[in-house]
mmCIF file of C-alpha atoms in Angstrom:
data_model
loop_
_atom_site.group_PDB
_atom_site.id
_atom_site.type_symbol
_atom_site.label_atom_id
_atom_site.label_comp_id
_atom_site.label_asym_id
_atom_site.label_seq_id
_atom_site.Cartn_x
_atom_site.Cartn_y
_atom_site.Cartn_z
ATOM 1 C CA GLU A 1 4.333 19.710 91.169
ATOM 2 C CA GLU A 2 3.268 23.297 91.271
ATOM 3 C CA ASP A 3 -0.255 23.969 89.866
ATOM 4 C CA LYS A 4 0.626 27.217 87.657
ATOM 5 C CA LEU A 5 -2.992 28.159 87.110
ATOM 6 C CA LEU A 6 -3.920 27.888 90.870
ATOM 7 C CA THR A 7 -0.926 29.951 91.470
ATOM 8 C CA ARG A 8 -1.966 32.551 88.851
ATOM 9 C CA GLN A 9 -5.364 32.743 90.457
ATOM 10 C CA ALA A 10 -4.006 32.916 94.083
ATOM 11 C CA LYS A 11 -1.709 35.763 92.982
ATOM 12 C CA PHE A 12 -4.673 37.532 90.970
ATOM 13 C CA LEU A 13 -6.657 37.555 94.348
ATOM 14 C CA ARG A 14 -3.743 38.767 96.286
ATOM 15 C CA ASP A 15 -2.615 41.518 93.827
ATOM 16 C CA SER A 16 -6.371 42.627 93.395
ATOM 17 C CA LEU A 17 -6.909 42.974 96.998
ATOM 18 C CA LYS A 18 -3.639 44.807 97.429
ATOM 19 C CA ASN A 19 -4.575 47.165 94.647
ATOM 20 C CA PHE A 20 -8.140 47.647 96.112
ATOM 21 C CA ARG A 21 -6.654 48.512 99.651
ATOM 22 C CA THR A 22 -4.327 51.183 97.999
ATOM 23 C CA SER A 23 -7.259 52.622 96.031
ATOM 24 C CA ALA A 24 -9.521 52.786 99.098
ATOM 25 C CA GLY A 25 -6.753 54.312 101.261
ATOM 26 C CA LYS A 26 -6.223 57.134 98.477
ATOM 27 C CA ALA A 27 -9.852 57.688 97.884
ATOM 28 C CA LYS A 28 -11.823 60.985 98.856
ATOM 29 C CA LYS A 29 -13.689 60.544 102.159
ATOM 30 C CA GLY A 30 -17.379 60.125 101.830
ATOM 31 C CA TRP A 31 -17.557 57.380 99.334
ATOM 32 C CA LYS A 32 -20.273 54.754 100.329
ATOM 33 C CA ALA A 33 -20.101 52.397 97.492
ATOM 34 C CA ALA A 34 -17.571 50.575 95.206
ATOM 35 C CA THR A 35 -17.802 48.392 92.114
ATOM 36 C CA ILE A 36 -14.887 46.050 91.203
ATOM 37 C CA LEU A 37 -14.603 46.251 87.569
ATOM 38 C CA VAL A 38 -13.429 43.281 85.409
ATOM 39 C CA ALA A 39 -12.329 42.921 81.765
ATOM 40 C CA LYS A 40 -12.906 39.669 79.999
ATOM 41 C CA ASP A 41 -11.006 41.148 76.780
ATOM 42 C CA TYR A 42 -8.127 43.499 75.955
ATOM 43 C CA PRO A 43 -8.801 46.295 73.402
ATOM 44 C CA GLN A 44 -8.027 45.240 69.765
ATOM 45 C CA TRP A 45 -4.632 47.262 69.814
ATOM 46 C CA LYS A 46 -3.384 45.342 72.884
ATOM 47 C CA VAL A 47 -4.374 41.896 71.465
ATOM 48 C CA ASP A 48 -2.330 42.929 68.268
ATOM 49 C CA ALA A 49 0.586 43.829 70.625
ATOM 50 C CA LEU A 50 0.554 40.545 72.293
ATOM 51 C CA LEU A 51 0.115 38.500 69.048
ATOM 52 C CA TRP A 52 3.250 40.381 67.863
ATOM 53 C CA MET A 53 4.969 39.542 71.189
ATOM 54 C CA GLN A 54 4.037 35.751 70.758
ATOM 55 C CA SER A 55 5.611 35.717 67.278
ATOM 56 C CA GLN A 56 8.957 37.226 68.702
ATOM 57 C CA TYR A 57 9.040 34.788 71.669
ATOM 58 C CA ASP A 58 11.644 32.024 71.566
ATOM 59 C CA LYS A 59 9.837 29.059 73.578
ATOM 60 C CA ALA A 60 13.043 27.063 73.598
ATOM 61 C CA THR A 61 15.053 29.618 75.606
ATOM 62 C CA GLY A 62 12.039 31.441 77.160
ATOM 63 C CA THR A 63 13.272 34.823 76.072
ATOM 64 C CA PHE A 64 12.718 37.585 73.685
ATOM 65 C CA PRO A 65 15.446 38.515 71.016
ATOM 66 C CA GLY A 66 18.078 41.047 71.973
ATOM 67 C CA THR A 67 16.651 43.377 69.336
ATOM 68 C CA PHE A 68 13.115 43.132 70.716
ATOM 69 C CA MET A 69 12.483 46.800 71.377
ATOM 70 C CA LYS A 70 14.091 47.928 68.276
ATOM 71 C CA ASP A 71 12.107 45.393 66.304
ATOM 72 C CA LEU A 72 8.950 46.584 68.129
ATOM 73 C CA LYS A 73 9.810 50.296 66.823
ATOM 74 C CA GLY A 74 9.854 49.032 63.494
ATOM 75 C CA TRP A 75 6.504 46.794 63.866
ATOM 76 C CA THR A 76 4.485 49.873 65.192
ATOM 77 C CA ALA A 77 6.123 52.075 62.311
ATOM 78 C CA THR A 78 4.551 49.881 59.479
ATOM 79 C CA ASN A 79 1.218 49.038 61.587
ATOM 80 C CA VAL A 80 0.444 52.102 63.612
ATOM 81 C CA SER A 81 0.060 55.707 62.365
ATOM 82 C CA ASP A 82 -0.909 57.714 65.616
ATOM 83 C CA LYS A 83 1.984 58.788 67.523
ATOM 84 C CA LYS A 84 0.110 58.747 71.093
ATOM 85 C CA GLN A 85 -0.859 55.030 70.316
ATOM 86 C CA ILE A 86 2.697 54.011 69.465
ATOM 87 C CA LYS A 87 3.854 55.521 72.757
ATOM 88 C CA LEU A 88 0.934 53.445 74.482
ATOM 89 C CA ILE A 89 1.951 50.253 72.660
ATOM 90 C CA MET A 90 5.746 50.698 73.672
ATOM 91 C CA GLN A 91 4.685 51.153 77.255
ATOM 92 C CA PHE A 92 2.239 48.341 77.303
ATOM 93 C CA VAL A 93 4.661 45.965 75.531
ATOM 94 C CA SER A 94 7.662 46.938 77.857
ATOM 95 C CA PHE A 95 5.441 46.189 80.856
ATOM 96 C CA MET A 96 4.074 42.784 79.389
ATOM 97 C CA LYS A 97 7.682 41.945 78.611
ATOM 98 C CA ARG A 98 8.479 42.135 82.158
ATOM 99 C CA GLU A 99 5.276 40.215 83.151
ATOM 100 C CA VAL A 100 6.383 37.511 80.554
ATOM 101 C CA GLU A 101 9.834 37.301 82.180
ATOM 102 C CA ASP A 102 7.987 36.860 85.614
ATOM 103 C CA VAL A 103 5.407 34.395 84.803
ATOM 104 C CA GLY A 104 6.537 33.005 81.465
ATOM 105 C CA GLU A 105 4.821 32.680 78.234
ATOM 106 C CA THR A 106 1.208 32.771 79.715
ATOM 107 C CA GLY A 107 1.960 36.440 80.494
ATOM 108 C CA MET A 108 1.165 36.994 76.657
ATOM 109 C CA ASP A 109 -2.229 35.404 76.773
ATOM 110 C CA THR A 110 -4.934 37.579 74.976
ATOM 111 C CA LYS A 111 -7.647 36.222 77.532
ATOM 112 C CA CYS A 112 -7.672 35.461 81.088
ATOM 113 C CA PRO A 113 -7.200 31.734 81.764
ATOM 114 C CA PHE A 114 -9.420 31.754 84.645
ATOM 115 C CA ASP A 115 -12.855 33.046 85.663
ATOM 116 C CA GLN A 116 -12.028 36.439 87.392
ATOM 117 C CA LEU A 117 -15.701 37.164 88.082
ATOM 118 C CA ALA A 118 -16.193 33.617 89.924
ATOM 119 C CA ILE A 119 -12.861 34.443 92.029
ATOM 120 C CA LEU A 120 -13.866 37.648 93.000
ATOM 121 C CA ASN A 121 -17.556 36.583 93.819
ATOM 122 C CA GLU A 122 -16.425 33.625 95.893
ATOM 123 C CA SER A 123 -14.164 36.080 97.859
ATOM 124 C CA LEU A 124 -16.588 39.094 98.036
ATOM 125 C CA ALA A 125 -17.359 38.756 101.899
ATOM 126 C CA TYR A 126 -13.425 38.808 102.608
ATOM 127 C CA ILE A 127 -12.954 41.756 100.087
ATOM 128 C CA LYS A 128 -15.766 43.881 101.881
ATOM 129 C CA SER A 129 -14.212 42.962 105.280
ATOM 130 C CA GLN A 130 -10.811 43.901 104.185
ATOM 131 C CA LEU A 131 -11.857 47.346 102.611
ATOM 132 C CA ASN A 132 -14.428 47.895 105.648
ATOM 133 C CA VAL A 133 -17.105 48.746 103.019
ATOM 134 C CA GLU A 134 -20.486 47.306 102.932
ATOM 135 C CA ASP A 135 -21.738 48.087 99.478
ATOM 136 C CA VAL A 136 -19.281 46.514 96.986
ATOM 137 C CA GLY A 137 -20.461 45.066 93.757
ATOM 138 C CA ILE A 138 -18.549 43.268 90.751
ATOM 139 C CA GLY A 139 -19.358 44.104 87.237
ATOM 140 C CA LEU A 140 -17.840 43.980 83.680
ATOM 141 C CA VAL A 141 -16.147 47.096 82.648
ATOM 142 C CA ASP A 142 -18.185 47.379 79.349
ATOM 143 C CA ASP A 143 -21.477 46.920 81.008
ATOM 144 C CA PRO A 144 -23.637 49.962 79.558
ATOM 145 C CA GLU A 145 -25.716 50.126 82.631
ATOM 146 C CA LEU A 146 -22.591 50.891 84.758
ATOM 147 C CA ALA A 147 -21.548 53.955 82.661
ATOM 148 C CA VAL A 148 -17.878 53.669 83.809
ATOM 149 C CA PRO A 149 -16.024 56.775 83.097
ATOM 150 C CA GLU A 150 -13.422 56.340 80.190
ATOM 151 C CA ARG A 151 -10.315 57.093 82.234
ATOM 152 C CA THR A 152 -11.519 54.535 84.831
ATOM 153 C CA ALA A 153 -12.124 51.927 82.152
ATOM 154 C CA GLN A 154 -8.699 52.429 80.489
ATOM 155 C CA GLN A 155 -7.148 51.082 83.544
ATOM 156 C CA VAL A 156 -8.915 47.903 83.485
ATOM 157 C CA SER A 157 -7.625 44.808 81.877
ATOM 158 C CA PRO A 158 -7.963 41.035 82.044
ATOM 159 C CA GLY A 159 -6.434 39.803 85.031
ATOM 160 C CA LYS A 160 -6.097 43.302 86.513
ATOM 161 C CA PRO A 161 -9.586 44.426 88.108
ATOM 162 C CA VAL A 162 -10.133 48.206 89.348
ATOM 163 C CA LEU A 163 -12.121 49.293 92.358
ATOM 164 C CA TRP A 164 -14.227 51.898 91.166
ATOM 165 C CA MET A 165 -15.346 54.029 94.082
ATOM 166 C CA ARG A 166 -18.513 56.342 94.148
#
């Protein structure tokens, strides 16, 4: 029987490495160091959206109701006042809905079910060789000592680390 957690861990490493390679390929020449940024928690607005999604999910059929996106509009209208925030929530929920269709109910977890830092640390030598960079560190996106730019920090979420090149 398939170990779903192990499958997710392998997918996490594979997808992360693919994204890191893409980032490294697009980077400006001359960068010498990189930090893999990891988030343990979603921002509160994403947690709220995931909890709402969980309340709409039919475990028996493994689906959302046909009126899901319309219902989401109603939920955001009563719970969120900022128009920009509503747009972000709509995009996030739409993306996460596809994720749930792909991986099942665990796609709505508000926390990552495995230790991202451990997996990345255990794989660091391999990651360095794949990126052809010696100075690669791993850190939490909300570590004040790293002083991660806001725009970069916004891209990091649990299970989706980002390669930050400097």
